[in-house]
Short mmCIF file of C-alpha atoms in Angstrom, two decimals:
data_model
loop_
_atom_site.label_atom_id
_atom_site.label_comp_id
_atom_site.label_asym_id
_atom_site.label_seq_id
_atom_site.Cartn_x
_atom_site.Cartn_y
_atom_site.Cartn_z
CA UNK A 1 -29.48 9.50 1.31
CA UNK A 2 -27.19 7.25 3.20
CA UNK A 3 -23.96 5.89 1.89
CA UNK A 4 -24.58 2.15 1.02
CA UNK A 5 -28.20 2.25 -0.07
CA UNK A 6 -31.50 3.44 1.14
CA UNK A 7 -33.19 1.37 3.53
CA UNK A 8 -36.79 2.31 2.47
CA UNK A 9 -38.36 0.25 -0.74
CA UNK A 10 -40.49 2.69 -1.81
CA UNK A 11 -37.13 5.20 -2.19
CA UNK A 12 -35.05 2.58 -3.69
CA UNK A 13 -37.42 2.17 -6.66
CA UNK A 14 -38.11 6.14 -6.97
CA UNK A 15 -34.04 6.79 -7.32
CA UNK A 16 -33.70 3.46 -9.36
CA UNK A 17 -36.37 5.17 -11.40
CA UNK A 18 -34.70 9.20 -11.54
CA UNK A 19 -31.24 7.34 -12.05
CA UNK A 20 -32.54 5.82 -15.30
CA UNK A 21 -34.45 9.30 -16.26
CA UNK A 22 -33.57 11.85 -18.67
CA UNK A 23 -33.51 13.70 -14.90
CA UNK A 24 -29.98 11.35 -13.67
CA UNK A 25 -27.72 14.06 -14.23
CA UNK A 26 -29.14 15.39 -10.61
CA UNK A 27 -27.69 12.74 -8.94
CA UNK A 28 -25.58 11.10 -11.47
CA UNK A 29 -22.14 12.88 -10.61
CA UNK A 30 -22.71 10.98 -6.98
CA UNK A 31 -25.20 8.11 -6.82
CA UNK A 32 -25.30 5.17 -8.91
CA UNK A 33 -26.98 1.53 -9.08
CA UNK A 34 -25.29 -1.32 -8.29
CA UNK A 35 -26.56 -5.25 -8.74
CA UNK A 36 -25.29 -7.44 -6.75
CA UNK A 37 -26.34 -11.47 -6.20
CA UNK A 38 -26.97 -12.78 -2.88
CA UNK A 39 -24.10 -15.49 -1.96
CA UNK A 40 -26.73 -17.91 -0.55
CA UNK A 41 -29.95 -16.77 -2.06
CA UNK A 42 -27.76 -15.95 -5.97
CA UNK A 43 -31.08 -13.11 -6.44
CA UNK A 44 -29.99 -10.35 -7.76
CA UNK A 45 -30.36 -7.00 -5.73
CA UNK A 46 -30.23 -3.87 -7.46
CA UNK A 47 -30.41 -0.63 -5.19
CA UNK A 48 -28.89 2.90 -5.39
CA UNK A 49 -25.43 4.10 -3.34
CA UNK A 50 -23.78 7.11 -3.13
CA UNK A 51 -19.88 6.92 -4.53
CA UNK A 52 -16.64 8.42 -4.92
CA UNK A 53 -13.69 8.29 -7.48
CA UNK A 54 -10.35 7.91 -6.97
CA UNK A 55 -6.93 5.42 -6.97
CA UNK A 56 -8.75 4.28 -10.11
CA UNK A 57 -11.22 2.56 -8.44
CA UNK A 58 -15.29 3.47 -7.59
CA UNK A 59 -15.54 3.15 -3.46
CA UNK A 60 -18.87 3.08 -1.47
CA UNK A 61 -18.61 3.84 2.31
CA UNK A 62 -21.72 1.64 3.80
CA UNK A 63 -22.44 3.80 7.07
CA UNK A 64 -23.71 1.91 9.83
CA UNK A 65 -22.36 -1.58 8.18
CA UNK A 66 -23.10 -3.57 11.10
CA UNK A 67 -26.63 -2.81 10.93
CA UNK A 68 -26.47 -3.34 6.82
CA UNK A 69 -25.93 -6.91 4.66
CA UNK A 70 -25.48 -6.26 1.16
CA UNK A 71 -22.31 -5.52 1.46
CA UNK A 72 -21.14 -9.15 3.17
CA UNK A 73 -21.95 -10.71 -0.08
CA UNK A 74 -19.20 -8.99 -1.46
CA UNK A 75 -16.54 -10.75 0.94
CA UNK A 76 -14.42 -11.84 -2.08
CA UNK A 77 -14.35 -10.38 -5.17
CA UNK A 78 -17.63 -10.65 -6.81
CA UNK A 79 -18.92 -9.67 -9.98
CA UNK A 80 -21.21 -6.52 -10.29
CA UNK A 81 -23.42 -4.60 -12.62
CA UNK A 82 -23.18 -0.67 -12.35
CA UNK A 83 -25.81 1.93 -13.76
CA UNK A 84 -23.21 5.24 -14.25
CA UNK A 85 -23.57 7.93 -15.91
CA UNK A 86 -26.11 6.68 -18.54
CA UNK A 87 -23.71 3.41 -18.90
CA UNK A 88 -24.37 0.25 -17.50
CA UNK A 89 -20.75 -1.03 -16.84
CA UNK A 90 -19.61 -4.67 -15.75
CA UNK A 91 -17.50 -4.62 -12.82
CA UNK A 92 -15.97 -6.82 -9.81
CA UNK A 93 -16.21 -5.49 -5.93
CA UNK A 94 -14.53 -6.31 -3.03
CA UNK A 95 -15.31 -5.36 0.27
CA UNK A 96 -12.31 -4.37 2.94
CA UNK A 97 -13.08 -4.37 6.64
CA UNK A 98 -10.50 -2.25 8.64
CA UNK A 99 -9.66 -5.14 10.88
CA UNK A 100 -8.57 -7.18 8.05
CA UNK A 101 -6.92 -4.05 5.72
CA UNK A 102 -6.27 -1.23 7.27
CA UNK A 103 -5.08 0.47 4.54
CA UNK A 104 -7.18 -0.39 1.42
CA UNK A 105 -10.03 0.80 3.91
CA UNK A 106 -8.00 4.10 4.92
CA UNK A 107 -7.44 4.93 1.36
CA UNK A 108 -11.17 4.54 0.35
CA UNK A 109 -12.30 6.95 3.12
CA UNK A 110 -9.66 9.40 2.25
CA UNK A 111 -11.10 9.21 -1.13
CA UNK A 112 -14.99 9.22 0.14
CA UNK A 113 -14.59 11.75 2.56
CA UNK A 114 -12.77 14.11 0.25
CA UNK A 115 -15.74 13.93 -2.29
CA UNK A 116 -18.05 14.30 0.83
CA UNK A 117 -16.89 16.34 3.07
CA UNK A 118 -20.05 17.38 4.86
CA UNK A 119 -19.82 13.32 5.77
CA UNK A 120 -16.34 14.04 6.82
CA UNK A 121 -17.19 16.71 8.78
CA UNK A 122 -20.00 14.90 10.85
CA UNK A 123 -17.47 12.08 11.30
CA UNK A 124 -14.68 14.87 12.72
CA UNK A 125 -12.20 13.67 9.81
CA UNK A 126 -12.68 16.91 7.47
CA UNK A 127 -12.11 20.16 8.70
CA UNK A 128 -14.62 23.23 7.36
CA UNK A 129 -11.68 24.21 5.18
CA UNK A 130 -11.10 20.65 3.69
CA UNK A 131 -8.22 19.14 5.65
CA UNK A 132 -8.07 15.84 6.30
CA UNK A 133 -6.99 14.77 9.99
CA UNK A 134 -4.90 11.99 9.20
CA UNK A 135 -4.40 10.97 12.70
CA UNK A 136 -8.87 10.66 13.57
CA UNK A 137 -8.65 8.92 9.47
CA UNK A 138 -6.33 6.07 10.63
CA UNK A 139 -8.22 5.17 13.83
CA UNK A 140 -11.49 5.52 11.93
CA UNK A 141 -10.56 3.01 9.30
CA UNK A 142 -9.74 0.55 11.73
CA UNK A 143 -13.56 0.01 12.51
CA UNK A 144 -15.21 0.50 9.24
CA UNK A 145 -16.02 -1.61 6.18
CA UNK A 146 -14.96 -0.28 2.68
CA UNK A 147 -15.62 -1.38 -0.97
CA UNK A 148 -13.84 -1.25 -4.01
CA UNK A 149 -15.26 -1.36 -7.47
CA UNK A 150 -13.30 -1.59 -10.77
CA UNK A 151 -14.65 -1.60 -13.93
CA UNK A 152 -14.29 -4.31 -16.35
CA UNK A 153 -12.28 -3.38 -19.47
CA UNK A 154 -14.94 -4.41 -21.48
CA UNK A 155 -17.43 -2.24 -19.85
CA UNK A 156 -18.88 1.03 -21.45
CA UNK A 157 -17.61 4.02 -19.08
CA UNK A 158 -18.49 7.32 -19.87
CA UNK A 159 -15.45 9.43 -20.49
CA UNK A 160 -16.30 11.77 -17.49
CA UNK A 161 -15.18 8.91 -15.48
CA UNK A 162 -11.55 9.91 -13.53
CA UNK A 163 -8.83 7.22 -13.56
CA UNK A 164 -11.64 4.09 -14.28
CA UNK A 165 -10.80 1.88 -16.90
CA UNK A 166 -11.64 3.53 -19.71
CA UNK A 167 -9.06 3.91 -22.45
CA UNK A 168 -7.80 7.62 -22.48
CA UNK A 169 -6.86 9.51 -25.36
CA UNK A 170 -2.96 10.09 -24.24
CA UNK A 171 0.05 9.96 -25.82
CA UNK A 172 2.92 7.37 -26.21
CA UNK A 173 3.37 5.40 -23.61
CA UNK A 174 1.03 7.05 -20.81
CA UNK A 175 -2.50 5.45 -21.85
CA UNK A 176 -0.87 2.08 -20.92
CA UNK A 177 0.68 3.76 -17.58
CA UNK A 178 -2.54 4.65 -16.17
CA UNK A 179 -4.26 1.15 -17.30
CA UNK A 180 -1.75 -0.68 -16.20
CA UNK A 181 0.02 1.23 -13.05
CA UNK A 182 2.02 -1.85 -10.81
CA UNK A 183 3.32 -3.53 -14.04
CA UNK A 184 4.41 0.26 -15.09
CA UNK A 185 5.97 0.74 -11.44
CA UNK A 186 7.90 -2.53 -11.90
CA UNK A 187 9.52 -1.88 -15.40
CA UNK A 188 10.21 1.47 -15.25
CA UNK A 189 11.58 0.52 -11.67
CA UNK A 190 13.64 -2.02 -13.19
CA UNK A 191 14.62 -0.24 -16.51
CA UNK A 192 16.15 3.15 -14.11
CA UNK A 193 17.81 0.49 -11.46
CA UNK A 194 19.10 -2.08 -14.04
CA UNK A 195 19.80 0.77 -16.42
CA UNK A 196 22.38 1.82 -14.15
CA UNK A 197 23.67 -1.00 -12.58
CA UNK A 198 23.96 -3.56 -16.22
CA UNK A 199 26.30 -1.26 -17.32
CA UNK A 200 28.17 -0.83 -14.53
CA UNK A 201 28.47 -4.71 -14.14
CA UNK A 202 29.91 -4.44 -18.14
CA UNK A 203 32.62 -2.12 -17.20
CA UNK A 204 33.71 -4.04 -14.29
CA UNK A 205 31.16 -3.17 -11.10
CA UNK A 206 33.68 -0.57 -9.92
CA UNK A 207 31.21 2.22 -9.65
CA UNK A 208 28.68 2.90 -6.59
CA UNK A 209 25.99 1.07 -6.62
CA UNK A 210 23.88 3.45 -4.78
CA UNK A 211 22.38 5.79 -7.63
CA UNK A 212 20.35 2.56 -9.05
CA UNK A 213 19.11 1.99 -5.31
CA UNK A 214 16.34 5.95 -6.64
CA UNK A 215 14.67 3.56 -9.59
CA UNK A 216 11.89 2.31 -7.47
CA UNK A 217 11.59 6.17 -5.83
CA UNK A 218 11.38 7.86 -8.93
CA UNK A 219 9.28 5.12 -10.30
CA UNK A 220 6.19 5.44 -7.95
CA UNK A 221 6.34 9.24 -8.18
CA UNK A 222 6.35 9.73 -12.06
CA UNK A 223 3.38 6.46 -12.24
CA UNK A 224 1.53 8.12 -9.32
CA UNK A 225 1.61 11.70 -11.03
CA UNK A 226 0.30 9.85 -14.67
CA UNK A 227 -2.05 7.51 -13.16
CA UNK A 228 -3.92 9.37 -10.93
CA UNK A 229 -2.95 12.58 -11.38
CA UNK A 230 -2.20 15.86 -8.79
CA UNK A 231 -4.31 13.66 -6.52
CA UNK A 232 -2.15 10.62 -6.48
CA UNK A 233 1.19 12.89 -5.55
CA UNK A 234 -0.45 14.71 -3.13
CA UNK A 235 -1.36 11.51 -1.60
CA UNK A 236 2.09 10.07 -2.01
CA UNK A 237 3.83 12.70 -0.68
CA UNK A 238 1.23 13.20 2.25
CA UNK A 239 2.42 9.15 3.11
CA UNK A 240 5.88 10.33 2.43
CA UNK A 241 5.70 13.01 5.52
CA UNK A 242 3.67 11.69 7.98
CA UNK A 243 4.83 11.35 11.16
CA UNK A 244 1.86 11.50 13.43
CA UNK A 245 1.99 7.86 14.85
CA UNK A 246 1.74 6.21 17.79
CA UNK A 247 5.19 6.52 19.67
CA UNK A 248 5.32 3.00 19.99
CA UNK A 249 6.52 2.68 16.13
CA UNK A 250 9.59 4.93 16.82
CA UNK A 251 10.41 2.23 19.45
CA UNK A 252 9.92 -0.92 17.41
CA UNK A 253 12.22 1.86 14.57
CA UNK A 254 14.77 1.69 16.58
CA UNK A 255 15.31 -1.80 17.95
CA UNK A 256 17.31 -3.02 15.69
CA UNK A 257 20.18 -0.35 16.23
CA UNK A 258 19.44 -0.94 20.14
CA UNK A 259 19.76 -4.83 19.80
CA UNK A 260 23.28 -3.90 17.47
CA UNK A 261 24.66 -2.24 20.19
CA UNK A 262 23.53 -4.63 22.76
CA UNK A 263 25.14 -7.85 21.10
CA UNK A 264 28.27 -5.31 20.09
CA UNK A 265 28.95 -4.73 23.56
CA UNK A 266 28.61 -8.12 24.90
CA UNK A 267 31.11 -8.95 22.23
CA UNK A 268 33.13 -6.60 23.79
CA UNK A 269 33.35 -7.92 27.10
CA UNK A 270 34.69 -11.02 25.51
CA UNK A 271 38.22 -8.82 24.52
CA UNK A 272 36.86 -7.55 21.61
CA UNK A 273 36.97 -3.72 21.10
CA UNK A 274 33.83 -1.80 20.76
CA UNK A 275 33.22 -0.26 17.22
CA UNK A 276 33.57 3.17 16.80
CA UNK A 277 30.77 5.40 15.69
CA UNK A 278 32.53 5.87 12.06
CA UNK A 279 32.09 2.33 11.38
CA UNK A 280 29.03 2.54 12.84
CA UNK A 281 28.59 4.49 9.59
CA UNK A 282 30.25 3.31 6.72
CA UNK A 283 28.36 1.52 4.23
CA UNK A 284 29.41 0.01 1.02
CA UNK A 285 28.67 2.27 -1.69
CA UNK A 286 29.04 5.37 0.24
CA UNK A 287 32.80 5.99 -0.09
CA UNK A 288 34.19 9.75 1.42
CA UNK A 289 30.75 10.17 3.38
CA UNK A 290 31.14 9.06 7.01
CA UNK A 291 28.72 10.35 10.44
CA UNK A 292 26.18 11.54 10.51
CA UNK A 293 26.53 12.82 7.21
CA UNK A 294 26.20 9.32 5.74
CA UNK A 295 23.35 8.80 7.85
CA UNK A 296 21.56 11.44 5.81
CA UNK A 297 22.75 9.73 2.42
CA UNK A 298 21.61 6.26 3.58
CA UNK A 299 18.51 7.77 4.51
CA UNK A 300 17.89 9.66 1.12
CA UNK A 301 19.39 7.27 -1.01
CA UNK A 302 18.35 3.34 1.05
CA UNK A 303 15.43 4.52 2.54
CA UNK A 304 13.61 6.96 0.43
CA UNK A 305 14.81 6.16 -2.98
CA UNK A 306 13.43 2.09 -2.17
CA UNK A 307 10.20 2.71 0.58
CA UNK A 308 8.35 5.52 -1.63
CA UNK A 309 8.11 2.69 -4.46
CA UNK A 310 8.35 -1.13 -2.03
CA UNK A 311 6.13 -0.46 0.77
CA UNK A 312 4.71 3.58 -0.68
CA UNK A 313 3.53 2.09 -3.98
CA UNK A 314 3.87 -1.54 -4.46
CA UNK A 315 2.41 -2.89 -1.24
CA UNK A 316 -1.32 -0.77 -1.15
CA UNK A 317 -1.43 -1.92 -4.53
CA UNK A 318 -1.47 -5.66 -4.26
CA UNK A 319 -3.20 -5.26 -0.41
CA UNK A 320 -6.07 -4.43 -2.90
CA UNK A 321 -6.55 -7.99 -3.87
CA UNK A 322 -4.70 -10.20 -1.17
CA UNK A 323 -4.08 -10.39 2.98
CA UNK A 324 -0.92 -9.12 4.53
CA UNK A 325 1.07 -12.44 4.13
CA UNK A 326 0.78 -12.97 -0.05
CA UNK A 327 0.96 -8.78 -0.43
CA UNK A 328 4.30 -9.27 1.43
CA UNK A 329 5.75 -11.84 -0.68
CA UNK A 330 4.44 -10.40 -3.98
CA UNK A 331 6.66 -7.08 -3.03
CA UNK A 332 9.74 -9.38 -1.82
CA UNK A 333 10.00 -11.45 -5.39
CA UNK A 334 10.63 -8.68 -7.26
CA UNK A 335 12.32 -7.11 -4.89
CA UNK A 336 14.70 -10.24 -4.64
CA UNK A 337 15.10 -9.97 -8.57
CA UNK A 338 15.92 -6.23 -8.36
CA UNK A 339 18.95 -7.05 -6.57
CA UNK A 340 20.56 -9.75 -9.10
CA UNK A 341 23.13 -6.87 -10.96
CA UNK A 342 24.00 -6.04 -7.63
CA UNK A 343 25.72 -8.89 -6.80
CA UNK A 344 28.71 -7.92 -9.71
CA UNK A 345 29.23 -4.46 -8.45
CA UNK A 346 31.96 -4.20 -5.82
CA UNK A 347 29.92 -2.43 -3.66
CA UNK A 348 26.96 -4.42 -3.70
CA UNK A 349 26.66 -8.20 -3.20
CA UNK A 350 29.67 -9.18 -5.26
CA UNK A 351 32.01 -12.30 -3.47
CA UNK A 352 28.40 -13.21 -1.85
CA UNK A 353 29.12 -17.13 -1.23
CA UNK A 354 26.34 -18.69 -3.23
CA UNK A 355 25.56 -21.60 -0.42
CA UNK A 356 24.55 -18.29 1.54
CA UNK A 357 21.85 -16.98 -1.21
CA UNK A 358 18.83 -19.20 0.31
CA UNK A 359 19.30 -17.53 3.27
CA UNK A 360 19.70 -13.98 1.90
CA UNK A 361 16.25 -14.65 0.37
CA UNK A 362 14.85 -16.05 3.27
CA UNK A 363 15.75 -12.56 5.04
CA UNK A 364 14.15 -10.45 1.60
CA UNK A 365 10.91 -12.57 2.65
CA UNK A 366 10.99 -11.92 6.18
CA UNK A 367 11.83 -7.80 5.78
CA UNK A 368 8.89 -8.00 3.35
CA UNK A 369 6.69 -9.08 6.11
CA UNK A 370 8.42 -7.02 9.08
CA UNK A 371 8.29 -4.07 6.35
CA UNK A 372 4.34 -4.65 5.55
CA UNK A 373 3.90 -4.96 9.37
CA UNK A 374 4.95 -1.26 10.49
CA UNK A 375 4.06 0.19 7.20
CA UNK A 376 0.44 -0.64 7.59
CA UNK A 377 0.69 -0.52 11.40
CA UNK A 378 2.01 3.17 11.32
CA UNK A 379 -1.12 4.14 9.54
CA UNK A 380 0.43 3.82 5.63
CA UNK A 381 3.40 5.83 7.06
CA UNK A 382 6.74 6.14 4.61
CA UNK A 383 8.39 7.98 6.91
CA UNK A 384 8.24 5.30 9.75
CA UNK A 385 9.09 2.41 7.24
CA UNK A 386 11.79 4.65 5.38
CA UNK A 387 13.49 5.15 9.34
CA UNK A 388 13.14 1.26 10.18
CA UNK A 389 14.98 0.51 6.85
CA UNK A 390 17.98 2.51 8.08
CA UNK A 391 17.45 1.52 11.33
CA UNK A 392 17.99 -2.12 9.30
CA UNK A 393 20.86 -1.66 7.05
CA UNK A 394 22.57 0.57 10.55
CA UNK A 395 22.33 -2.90 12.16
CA UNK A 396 23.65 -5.42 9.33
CA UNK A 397 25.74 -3.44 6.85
CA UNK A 398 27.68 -1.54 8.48
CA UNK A 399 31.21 -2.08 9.42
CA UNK A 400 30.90 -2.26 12.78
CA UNK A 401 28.00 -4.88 12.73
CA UNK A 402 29.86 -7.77 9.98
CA UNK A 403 29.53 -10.91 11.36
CA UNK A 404 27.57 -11.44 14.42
CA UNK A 405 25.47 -8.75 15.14
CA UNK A 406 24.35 -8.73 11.56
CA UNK A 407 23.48 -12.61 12.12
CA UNK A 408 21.93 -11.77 14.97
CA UNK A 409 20.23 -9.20 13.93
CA UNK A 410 18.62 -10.72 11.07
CA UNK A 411 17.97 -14.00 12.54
CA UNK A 412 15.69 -11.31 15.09
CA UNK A 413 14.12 -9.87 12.11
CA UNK A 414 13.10 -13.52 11.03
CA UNK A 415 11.93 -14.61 14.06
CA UNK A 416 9.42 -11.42 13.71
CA UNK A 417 8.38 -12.07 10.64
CA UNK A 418 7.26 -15.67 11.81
CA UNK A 419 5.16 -13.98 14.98
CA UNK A 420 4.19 -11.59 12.89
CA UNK A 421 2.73 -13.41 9.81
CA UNK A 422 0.94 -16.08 12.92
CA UNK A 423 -0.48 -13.09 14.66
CA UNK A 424 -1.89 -11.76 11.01
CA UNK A 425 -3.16 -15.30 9.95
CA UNK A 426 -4.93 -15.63 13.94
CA UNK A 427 -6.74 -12.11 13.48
CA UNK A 428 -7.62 -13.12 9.99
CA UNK A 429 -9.31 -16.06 11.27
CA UNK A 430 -10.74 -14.36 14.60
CA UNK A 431 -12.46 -12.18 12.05
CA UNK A 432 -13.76 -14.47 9.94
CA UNK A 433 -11.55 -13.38 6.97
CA UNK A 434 -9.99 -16.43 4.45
CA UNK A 435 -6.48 -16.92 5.06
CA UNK A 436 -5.65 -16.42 1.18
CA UNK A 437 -7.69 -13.22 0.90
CA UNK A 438 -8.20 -9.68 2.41
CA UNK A 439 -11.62 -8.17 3.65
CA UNK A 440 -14.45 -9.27 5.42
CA UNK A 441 -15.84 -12.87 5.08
CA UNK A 442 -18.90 -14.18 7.44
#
């Protein structure tokens, strides 16, 4: 059978038929019914499709969409009926098209292709021993359509079901973990960074502020490993290391630093003196580390311990529901509010002149864009977005770059943001897609 429904009446009624039969359990662990209603027509179609778990989600790969149509009337989220396992669950479904999220749609097929890897291997994605080509995955998503289906609460799941929203029998505080994964991220996020940092602002902010910066880190990896078990960390980590990406993201990684040391040296010709390359590297809240050895520090510490949760955990998660623009500044509000302690520890944001905060948030909105942009861009890389965040805070906080270059350099970044976030909202269109939404819409 096809993924995304048999095309043939006559076998759509026969597995309708066997998937209601004391006989299901020979398909049941793959194949399921969905009913959907047409958006002009409102019938209801119900028809078999094959299915994979994963993320906490259902996903359905429809092979050869362009030559299908159920799956357009699922352009915005749309309520669903599922026959699983024996159950028949409520559910809402959403289908992503690659051109509109790249990600949502690369996360599916990682998930599909997994389960079905003789699918995979046809495609050349999956390797005979398994191994997903990460590189072939990322350009394949870009031209496919997937969908996502979550249960309803309500609905009556079968217990076999991995990760769907079923209530699970676990202890303490990890049932609501894996219901409830982004609102977990953000407060234990919040309760490692502020847990640090509040006291530290009590005892006078003299303290680094840079051990708080790990909360969001730590954060996705511990929700990740609960939530969706040895298959979410693998996942996470594989994002974490992947560096097979176009060459053209190292370049747009390092053009901040490049346009630093551009508007540096035309300072320079002006009398100035040209900064050294140990203020090049010294940071606030890295006292005693200088070169390249605070390089490494920033990059552990700035870049890992925020990307892995910001753009690794947070982002993908609300791309499931909204476009590029609203994902963006759904990361950036929190973000914005994860930053308020720091600005009463010395080495933070404290002496920050307040008639200067509405444009420090106008730059947390416009990195949230820029960040979204090469995140998603550099197939779902970490790596790439961990490298343009030090590339970043190289170019503004540093002591070689107060004052003008930092201006200059994040009046560049807001600029982007602006051609970036038009160029999003003009492919959105192009494709049909509505502005306020991701996926596919005719």
């Amino acid at each position: 059978m096809k993924s995304g429904g048999t095309r043939s009446p006559v076998t759509r009624r026969f597995m309708a038929w066997l998937l209601r039969s004391p006989f299901a359990d020979l398909l049941d662990g793959s194949v399921m019914l969905i009913a959907i209603r047409g958006r002009r027509s409102g019938a209801q179609y119900t028809f078999p499709v094959q299915y994979a778990e994963g993320g906490g989600a259902i996903w359905v790969f429809p092979g050869h969409h362009e030559r299908k149509t159920w799956w357009r009337n699922l352009a915005s989220e749309s309520s669903v009926t599922l026959h699983l396992r024996g159950h028949d669950v409520e559910a809402t479904a959403e289908a992503f098209s690659g051109k509109g999220a790249p990600s949502v749609v690369e996360e599916g097929l990682y998930t599909y292709l997994r389960r079905f890897r003789a699918v995979g291997r046809r495609m050349g994605v999956v390797s005979r021993n398994g191994k997903v080509d990460q590189e072939r995955l990322g350009e394949l998503a870009k031209s496919r359509v997937i969908v996502r289906i979550e249960p309803l609460a309500h609905g009556i799941v079968s217990p076999r079901i991995e990760g769907v929203h079923e209530r699970p029998e676990m202890p303490g505080l990890l049932g609501p973990i894996r219901r409830h994964p982004l609102g977990a991220f953000y407060a234990l996020t919040f309760l490692l960074s502020w847990g640090y940092w509040v006291p530290n602002t009590l005892a006078g902010g003299k303290w680094s502020h840079s051990p708080g910066l790990l909360g969001p880190a730590i954060s996705a990896i511990v929700v990740s490993g609960v939530s969706q078990g040895s298959g979410g960390l693998r996942g996470l980590a594989d994002r974490i290391l992947r560096w097979r990406v176009h060459p053209r993201w190292y370049l747009w990684v390092a053009f901040p630093v490049g346009l630093a040391l551009v508007v540096a040296g035309v300072l320079s010709l002006g009398g100035g003196e040209f900064p050294s390359f140990a203020e090049w590297s010294e940071m606030a809240g890295f006292a005693g580390v200088s070169g390249w050895a605070a390089y490494g520090v920033i990059l552990v510490v700035n870049g890992f311990g925020e990307e892995t949760g910001w753009r690794g955990f947070a982002t993908p998660a609300f791309r499931r529901r909204h476009n590029e623009i609203t994902s963006s500044l759904l990361v950036a509000i929190p973000w914005a509010l994860w930053h308020l302690p720091t600005f009463f520890i010395d080495s933070g944001y404290r002496g920050f002149p307040l008639f200067f905060l509405p444009g420090w948030l106008l730059g947390v909105f416009a990195l949230a864009v820029v960040m979204t942009w090469i995140y998603e861009g550099a197939r779902s890389s970490i790596l790439i977005a961990v490298l343009m965040h030090l590339s970043l805070n190289v170019a503004t906080t540093t002591a070689a770059t107060e004052g003008t270059v930092s201006a200059v350099v994040t009046m560049a970044v807001v600029v982007s943001s602006i051609i970036i976030a038009a160029r999003w909202r003009a492919a959105a269109e192009g494709a049909g897609v509505h502005p306020g939404r991701s996926g596919y819409r005719e």
